Amino acid sequence: MRNESSTPEAVPAVPLAFPQPTSPVTARHADGTLIDRYGRHVTYLRLSVTDRCDFRCGYCMAEEMSFLPRAQVLTLEECLRVARAFVDLGVSKVRVTGGEPLVRHDVVWLLERLARLPGLRELVITTNGSQLERFAAALCTAGVRRINVSLDTLRADRFREITRVGDLAKVLRGLAAAQAAGFERLKLNTVMMRGRNDDELLGLVEFAVERGMDIAFIEEMPLGEIGHGRQTSYFSSEEALARLQTRFRLLPSTETTGGPARYWRIPDTATRVGFISPHSHNFCDSCNRVRVTARGELYPCLGNNDASQLLPLLRAHPTDDTALRTAIVRSMGIKAKGHDFGNQMDAPQVIRFMSMTGG
Ligand code: SAM
Ligand code: SF4
């Protein structure tokens, strides 16, 4: 066992939120597979290891954030137990995210152990890149095969504006270190914002092509109370695609990750261009993922507030995962059929910040 100083002293007073009688538990646990009420197989866990971050991106966080007290955050051992339970139940892909996962102390300890879980085929991480220069080699050695790095602009002044505190040069050095470390794939994630970075979409694709990276453009989602004018900054995947087609030949690809991304290939390059379109395309029918937050809330749907609380179970049963596994299976009964972010960009239907839920 790892001797982490954040070992919990007390079980925080969070209510259990198992499916209510009005929401019948109809999930099946067949052959180690999680299947929800609508027949969707859950094979992908997005695990947030911290709500903290060294950036304050305007679409993700408020300028002044208060973060969770340590005792309310899953320890790394608890993160491992949660992931192990999911993998035992048929999950084959785990993405470690946050907040910023690389600001979590000892996160490499966790990644090394996740990589060794029997049955786990893909261990990936999403990062803002600020610590990548320092961590790239260790992540690769730990068994992380692919990394997503958020990059909304190639202009240092804008980067500072969008992230409020970030240093572009540091992230670019992190990307170079990741390329040198030899990951299978690197992908850039770009949130599209009209008037803030939409004039850089072509330049960002060129940057990706030159380096053999993938790039995904993300429509901004209305999560958390931020009020930075989403209604006016919203930029759709359709418009982005049309703009990219003025310079690049894009061939539709059949590849899918079971999520909101649709991919295109640029012939004669190694680059795939993805569009993540929670607004303009409904991807719920093929949804294969669930999220666990840094405080152990299991959210079966990003766009819905129903959750199961895993942290009290972990702490009430420190050496037995039976209750944890039961809660995970039962959570299939509250996975919503779909979400609808609608057109109300500045009035979030979901009150959580993205940094809380795990992007
Ligand atoms: N800190 C890491 C990072 O920035 O990559 C990981 C966590 S972050 C919450 C994960 C992803 O969510 C990032 O690519 C970020 O751009 C995206 N994101 C955050 N808030 C968003 C929003 N409101 N709409 C769309 N994407 C968002
Ligand atoms: Fe931090 Fe990532 Fe949110 Fe930006 S998007 S504030 S880097 S968690």
Coordinates of C-alpha atoms and ligand atoms in Angstrom, one line a residue:
M1 CA 0.0 0.0 0.0
R2 CA 1.1 3.5 -0.7
N3 CA 1.6 5.6 2.3
E4 CA -0.3 8.8 1.3
S5 CA -0.5 11.5 3.8
S6 CA -4.0 12.4 2.5
T7 CA -5.4 9.2 4.0
P8 CA -9.0 10.1 4.9
E9 CA -9.8 10.8 8.5
A10 CA -13.5 11.2 8.2
V11 CA -16.3 10.2 5.8
P12 CA -17.7 13.4 4.4
A13 CA -21.4 13.9 4.8
V14 CA -22.5 13.3 1.3
P15 CA -25.9 11.6 0.8
L16 CA -26.2 8.3 -1.0
A17 CA -27.9 8.7 -4.3
F18 CA -28.8 5.3 -5.5
P19 CA -31.6 5.0 -8.0
Q20 CA -34.9 6.0 -6.4
P21 CA -37.9 3.7 -6.5
T22 CA -39.2 5.7 -9.4
S23 CA -36.1 4.8 -11.4
P24 CA -36.1 1.0 -11.5
V25 CA -32.7 -0.7 -11.5
T26 CA -32.8 -2.7 -14.7
A27 CA -29.1 -2.9 -15.4
R28 CA -27.7 -6.3 -16.3
H29 CA -24.2 -7.5 -15.4
A30 CA -23.7 -10.0 -18.1
D31 CA -20.3 -11.6 -18.7
G32 CA -18.6 -8.8 -16.8
T33 CA -20.1 -6.2 -19.0
L34 CA -21.9 -3.0 -17.8
I35 CA -25.1 -2.5 -19.8
D36 CA -27.6 0.2 -19.2
R37 CA -31.4 0.4 -19.6
Y38 CA -31.1 1.3 -23.2
G39 CA -28.7 -1.5 -24.1
R40 CA -25.6 0.6 -24.2
H41 CA -22.4 -1.1 -23.1
V42 CA -20.3 1.0 -20.8
T43 CA -16.6 0.3 -21.6
Y44 CA -15.0 3.6 -21.0
L45 CA -14.3 5.4 -17.6
R46 CA -13.2 9.0 -17.4
L47 CA -11.6 9.3 -14.0
S48 CA -11.0 12.7 -12.5
V49 CA -8.1 12.6 -10.0
T50 CA -8.3 16.2 -8.9
D51 CA -10.6 19.2 -9.2
R52 CA -7.5 21.5 -8.9
C53 CA -5.8 23.1 -11.8
D54 CA -2.9 25.5 -12.5
F55 CA -5.0 27.2 -15.2
R56 CA -8.3 29.1 -15.1
C57 CA -9.7 28.7 -18.6
G58 CA -12.7 31.0 -19.0
Y59 CA -15.0 28.2 -20.4
C60 CA -14.1 25.8 -17.6
M61 CA -13.6 27.7 -14.3
A62 CA -14.4 30.9 -12.6
E63 CA -11.5 33.2 -11.8
E64 CA -12.0 32.6 -8.1
M65 CA -12.5 28.9 -7.5
S66 CA -12.7 27.2 -4.2
F67 CA -11.4 23.7 -4.3
L68 CA -12.4 20.6 -2.4
P69 CA -10.8 19.9 1.0
R70 CA -8.4 17.0 0.9
A71 CA -10.6 14.7 2.9
Q72 CA -13.3 14.9 0.3
V73 CA -11.1 13.9 -2.5
L74 CA -10.5 10.3 -3.4
T75 CA -7.1 9.2 -2.4
L76 CA -5.0 7.6 -5.1
E77 CA -5.6 4.2 -3.6
E78 CA -9.3 4.9 -3.8
C79 CA -9.0 6.0 -7.4
L80 CA -7.2 2.7 -8.1
R81 CA -10.0 0.7 -6.4
V82 CA -12.6 2.5 -8.4
A83 CA -10.8 1.9 -11.7
R84 CA -10.1 -1.7 -10.8
A85 CA -13.8 -2.4 -10.0
F86 CA -14.8 -0.8 -13.4
V87 CA -12.2 -2.9 -15.3
D88 CA -13.4 -6.0 -13.5
L89 CA -16.9 -5.2 -14.8
G90 CA -15.7 -4.9 -18.4
V91 CA -14.4 -1.4 -18.8
S92 CA -11.4 -1.5 -21.2
K93 CA -10.5 2.1 -21.5
V94 CA -9.6 4.6 -18.7
R95 CA -8.9 8.2 -19.2
V96 CA -7.3 10.1 -16.3
T97 CA -8.4 13.7 -16.2
G98 CA -9.2 16.5 -13.9
G99 CA -8.9 19.4 -13.1
E100 CA -5.3 19.1 -14.2
P101 CA -4.2 15.5 -13.5
L102 CA -0.5 16.3 -13.6
V103 CA -0.9 18.7 -10.6
R104 CA -2.0 15.7 -8.5
H105 CA 0.8 14.6 -6.3
D106 CA 2.1 11.1 -7.1
V107 CA -0.2 10.7 -10.1
V108 CA 2.4 8.6 -11.8
W109 CA 2.1 6.1 -9.0
L110 CA -1.6 5.7 -9.9
L111 CA -0.9 5.5 -13.7
E112 CA 1.7 2.8 -13.2
R113 CA -0.9 0.6 -11.4
L114 CA -3.7 1.4 -13.7
A115 CA -1.6 0.4 -16.7
R116 CA -1.1 -3.1 -15.1
L117 CA -4.8 -3.8 -14.5
P118 CA -5.7 -7.0 -16.3
G119 CA -8.3 -6.3 -18.9
L120 CA -7.5 -2.6 -19.4
R121 CA -6.6 -2.1 -23.0
E122 CA -6.2 1.7 -23.2
L123 CA -4.9 4.1 -20.6
V124 CA -5.0 7.7 -21.7
I125 CA -4.7 11.1 -20.1
T126 CA -6.0 14.6 -20.8
T127 CA -3.8 17.4 -19.7
N128 CA -3.3 21.1 -20.2
G129 CA 0.4 20.4 -21.0
S130 CA 1.7 22.8 -18.3
Q131 CA 3.6 20.0 -16.5
L132 CA 4.3 17.8 -19.5
E133 CA 7.9 18.7 -20.0
R134 CA 8.6 17.3 -16.6
F135 CA 6.3 14.3 -16.8
A136 CA 6.3 13.1 -20.4
A137 CA 9.0 10.4 -20.1
A138 CA 7.6 9.1 -16.8
L139 CA 4.0 8.9 -18.2
C140 CA 5.3 6.9 -21.1
T141 CA 7.3 4.5 -18.9
A142 CA 4.2 4.2 -16.6
G143 CA 2.2 2.8 -19.5
V144 CA 0.2 5.7 -20.8
R145 CA -0.1 5.2 -24.5
R146 CA -1.9 8.3 -25.7
I147 CA -2.2 11.9 -24.5
N148 CA -4.6 14.6 -25.2
V149 CA -3.3 18.1 -24.8
S150 CA -5.5 21.1 -24.7
L151 CA -4.4 23.9 -27.0
D152 CA -6.8 26.7 -28.0
T153 CA -4.3 29.1 -29.6
L154 CA -0.7 29.4 -30.8
R155 CA -0.5 33.1 -29.7
A156 CA 1.1 33.6 -26.3
D157 CA -1.0 36.7 -25.5
R158 CA -4.2 34.9 -26.3
F159 CA -3.1 31.8 -24.5
R160 CA -2.7 33.9 -21.4
E161 CA -6.1 35.5 -21.9
I162 CA -8.0 32.2 -22.4
T163 CA -6.3 30.4 -19.6
R164 CA -6.0 33.5 -17.4
V165 CA -2.6 32.3 -16.1
G166 CA -1.0 29.9 -18.6
D167 CA 2.3 30.1 -20.4
L168 CA 2.1 28.9 -24.0
A169 CA 5.9 28.4 -24.3
K170 CA 5.8 25.9 -21.5
V171 CA 3.0 23.9 -23.1
L172 CA 4.8 23.9 -26.4
R173 CA 7.9 22.5 -24.7
G174 CA 5.7 19.9 -23.0
L175 CA 4.4 18.8 -26.4
A176 CA 7.9 18.5 -27.8
A177 CA 8.9 16.4 -24.7
A178 CA 5.9 14.2 -25.3
Q179 CA 6.8 13.7 -28.9
A180 CA 10.4 12.8 -27.9
A181 CA 9.1 10.4 -25.3
G182 CA 7.4 8.3 -28.0
F183 CA 3.7 8.1 -27.3
E184 CA 1.6 6.2 -29.8
R185 CA -0.6 9.2 -30.5
L186 CA -0.8 12.8 -29.3
K187 CA -4.0 14.7 -29.8
L188 CA -4.7 18.4 -29.4
N189 CA -8.0 19.5 -28.0
T190 CA -9.2 22.9 -29.1
V191 CA -12.3 24.6 -27.7
M192 CA -13.7 26.8 -30.5
M193 CA -14.7 30.3 -29.5
R194 CA -15.9 32.9 -32.0
G195 CA -13.9 36.1 -31.8
R196 CA -11.4 34.4 -29.5
N197 CA -9.6 31.8 -31.5
D198 CA -11.8 31.0 -34.6
D199 CA -9.2 32.7 -36.8
E200 CA -6.6 30.2 -35.8
L201 CA -8.4 26.9 -36.7
L202 CA -6.4 26.5 -39.9
G203 CA -3.1 27.4 -38.2
L204 CA -3.8 24.8 -35.5
V205 CA -4.5 22.1 -38.0
E206 CA -1.2 23.0 -39.8
F207 CA 0.6 22.8 -36.5
A208 CA -0.9 19.3 -35.9
V209 CA -0.1 18.1 -39.5
E210 CA 3.6 19.3 -39.2
R211 CA 4.0 17.2 -36.1
G212 CA 1.9 14.2 -37.0
M213 CA -0.6 14.8 -34.3
D214 CA -4.4 14.5 -34.3
I215 CA -6.6 17.5 -33.4
A216 CA -10.1 17.7 -32.1
F217 CA -12.2 20.8 -32.2
I218 CA -14.7 21.0 -29.4
E219 CA -18.0 23.0 -29.3
E220 CA -18.2 24.8 -26.0
M221 CA -20.5 23.2 -23.5
P222 CA -22.7 25.0 -21.0
L223 CA -21.3 23.6 -17.7
G224 CA -21.0 25.6 -14.5
E225 CA -21.9 29.2 -13.8
I226 CA -19.2 31.2 -15.7
G227 CA -20.9 33.9 -17.6
H228 CA -18.2 34.6 -20.1
G229 CA -20.6 35.2 -23.0
R230 CA -21.0 31.7 -24.4
Q231 CA -24.0 32.7 -26.5
T232 CA -21.9 35.0 -28.6
S233 CA -18.7 32.9 -28.6
Y234 CA -20.4 29.6 -29.7
F235 CA -18.8 28.3 -32.8
S236 CA -20.3 25.1 -34.5
S237 CA -18.5 22.1 -35.9
E238 CA -20.2 22.7 -39.2
E239 CA -18.7 26.1 -39.6
A240 CA -15.3 24.9 -38.5
L241 CA -15.4 22.1 -41.1
A242 CA -16.4 24.4 -43.8
R243 CA -13.5 26.7 -42.9
L244 CA -11.0 23.9 -42.8
Q245 CA -12.2 22.6 -46.2
T246 CA -11.1 25.9 -47.8
R247 CA -7.5 24.7 -47.2
F248 CA -7.5 20.9 -46.5
R249 CA -9.0 17.9 -48.3
L250 CA -10.9 16.2 -45.5
L251 CA -12.1 12.6 -46.0
P252 CA -14.7 11.3 -43.5
S253 CA -13.5 8.5 -41.4
T254 CA -15.6 5.7 -40.0
E255 CA -13.5 5.6 -36.8
T256 CA -15.5 6.3 -33.6
T257 CA -14.7 6.3 -29.9
G258 CA -18.4 5.8 -29.0
G259 CA -18.5 9.5 -28.0
P260 CA -19.3 12.8 -29.5
A261 CA -16.3 13.0 -31.8
R262 CA -16.5 12.5 -35.5
Y263 CA -13.2 12.1 -37.4
W264 CA -11.9 13.1 -40.8
R265 CA -8.6 12.3 -42.3
I266 CA -6.2 14.6 -44.2
P267 CA -4.8 12.4 -47.1
D268 CA -1.1 12.0 -47.2
T269 CA -0.7 13.1 -43.5
A270 CA -0.8 11.2 -40.2
T271 CA -3.4 13.7 -38.9
R272 CA -7.0 13.0 -38.1
V273 CA -9.3 16.0 -37.4
G274 CA -12.1 15.4 -35.0
F275 CA -15.2 17.5 -34.2
I276 CA -16.8 17.1 -30.8
S277 CA -20.3 18.4 -31.2
P278 CA -22.4 18.1 -28.1
H279 CA -24.7 20.8 -29.5
S280 CA -25.1 20.2 -33.2
H281 CA -25.0 16.4 -33.0
N282 CA -26.6 14.1 -30.6
F283 CA -24.2 11.3 -29.7
C284 CA -26.1 9.8 -26.8
D285 CA -27.3 6.7 -28.7
S286 CA -23.8 5.3 -28.8
C287 CA -22.6 6.6 -25.5
N288 CA -20.2 4.1 -23.9
R289 CA -18.8 6.2 -21.0
V290 CA -19.3 7.2 -17.5
R291 CA -17.4 9.7 -15.3
V292 CA -16.1 9.6 -11.8
T293 CA -15.3 12.9 -10.2
A294 CA -12.4 13.6 -7.8
R295 CA -14.8 13.3 -4.9
G296 CA -16.1 9.9 -6.0
E297 CA -19.3 10.9 -7.6
L298 CA -20.2 8.5 -10.4
Y299 CA -22.0 10.5 -13.2
P300 CA -23.4 8.2 -15.9
C301 CA -24.1 11.2 -18.1
L302 CA -22.2 14.4 -18.6
G303 CA -25.3 16.4 -19.3
N304 CA -27.4 15.1 -16.3
N305 CA -27.1 15.6 -12.6
D306 CA -28.0 12.0 -11.5
A307 CA -25.0 10.5 -9.6
S308 CA -24.1 7.7 -7.3
Q309 CA -21.8 8.5 -4.4
L310 CA -18.9 6.1 -4.3
L311 CA -16.7 7.7 -1.6
P312 CA -18.8 6.7 1.4
L313 CA -18.8 3.1 0.2
L314 CA -15.1 3.1 -0.3
R315 CA -14.5 4.4 3.2
A316 CA -17.1 2.2 4.8
H317 CA -15.6 -0.9 3.2
P318 CA -11.9 -0.2 3.0
T319 CA -11.0 -3.8 2.2
D320 CA -14.0 -5.2 0.4
D321 CA -15.2 -3.9 -3.0
T322 CA -18.5 -5.8 -3.1
A323 CA -20.6 -2.7 -2.3
L324 CA -18.6 -0.6 -4.7
R325 CA -19.1 -3.0 -7.5
T326 CA -22.8 -3.3 -6.7
A327 CA -23.1 0.5 -6.8
I328 CA -21.4 0.7 -10.2
V329 CA -23.7 -2.0 -11.6
R330 CA -26.8 -0.2 -10.2
S331 CA -25.7 3.1 -11.6
M332 CA -26.5 1.7 -15.0
G333 CA -30.1 2.1 -14.0
I334 CA -29.7 5.9 -13.8
K335 CA -27.8 6.5 -17.0
A336 CA -30.0 9.0 -18.8
K337 CA -31.2 8.2 -22.4
G338 CA -29.7 11.5 -23.6
H339 CA -28.9 15.0 -22.8
D340 CA -30.0 18.2 -24.5
F341 CA -27.8 21.3 -24.1
G342 CA -30.3 23.1 -26.3
N343 CA -29.5 26.7 -27.3
Q344 CA -29.3 28.1 -23.8
M345 CA -25.5 28.6 -23.8
D346 CA -25.3 31.0 -20.9
A347 CA -27.9 29.2 -18.7
P348 CA -26.2 25.9 -17.8
Q349 CA -28.5 22.9 -17.5
V350 CA -25.7 21.3 -15.5
I351 CA -24.4 23.2 -12.6
R352 CA -21.1 21.4 -12.4
F353 CA -17.9 23.0 -13.7
M354 CA -16.1 20.8 -16.3
S355 CA -13.1 20.7 -14.0
M356 CA -15.4 19.0 -11.4
T357 CA -16.9 16.4 -13.7
G358 CA -13.7 15.6 -15.5
G359 CA -13.5 16.7 -19.2
Ligands
SAM1 N1 -6.9 20.2 -17.5 C1 -7.0 19.2 -18.5 C2 -7.1 19.9 -19.8 O1 -7.4 21.1 -19.9 O2 -6.9 19.2 -20.8 C3 -8.0 18.1 -18.3 C4 -9.4 18.6 -17.8 S1 -10.3 19.6 -18.9 C5 -11.7 19.8 -18.0 C6 -10.7 18.5 -20.2 C7 -11.1 19.1 -21.5 O3 -12.4 19.8 -21.3 C8 -10.2 20.2 -22.1 O4 -9.8 19.8 -23.4 C9 -11.0 21.4 -22.1 O5 -10.7 22.3 -23.1 C10 -12.4 20.9 -22.1 N2 -13.4 21.8 -21.6 C11 -13.4 22.4 -20.4 N3 -14.6 23.2 -20.3 C12 -15.3 23.0 -21.4 C13 -16.5 23.5 -21.9 N4 -17.3 24.3 -21.1 N5 -16.9 23.1 -23.1 C14 -16.2 22.3 -23.8 N6 -15.0 21.8 -23.5 C15 -14.5 22.1 -22.3
SF4_2 FE1 -7.8 23.6 -16.0 FE2 -8.3 22.0 -18.1 FE3 -10.2 23.5 -16.9 FE4 -8.4 24.7 -18.3 S1 -9.8 23.2 -19.1 S2 -9.1 25.3 -16.3 S3 -6.6 23.5 -17.9 S4 -9.2 21.8 -16.0

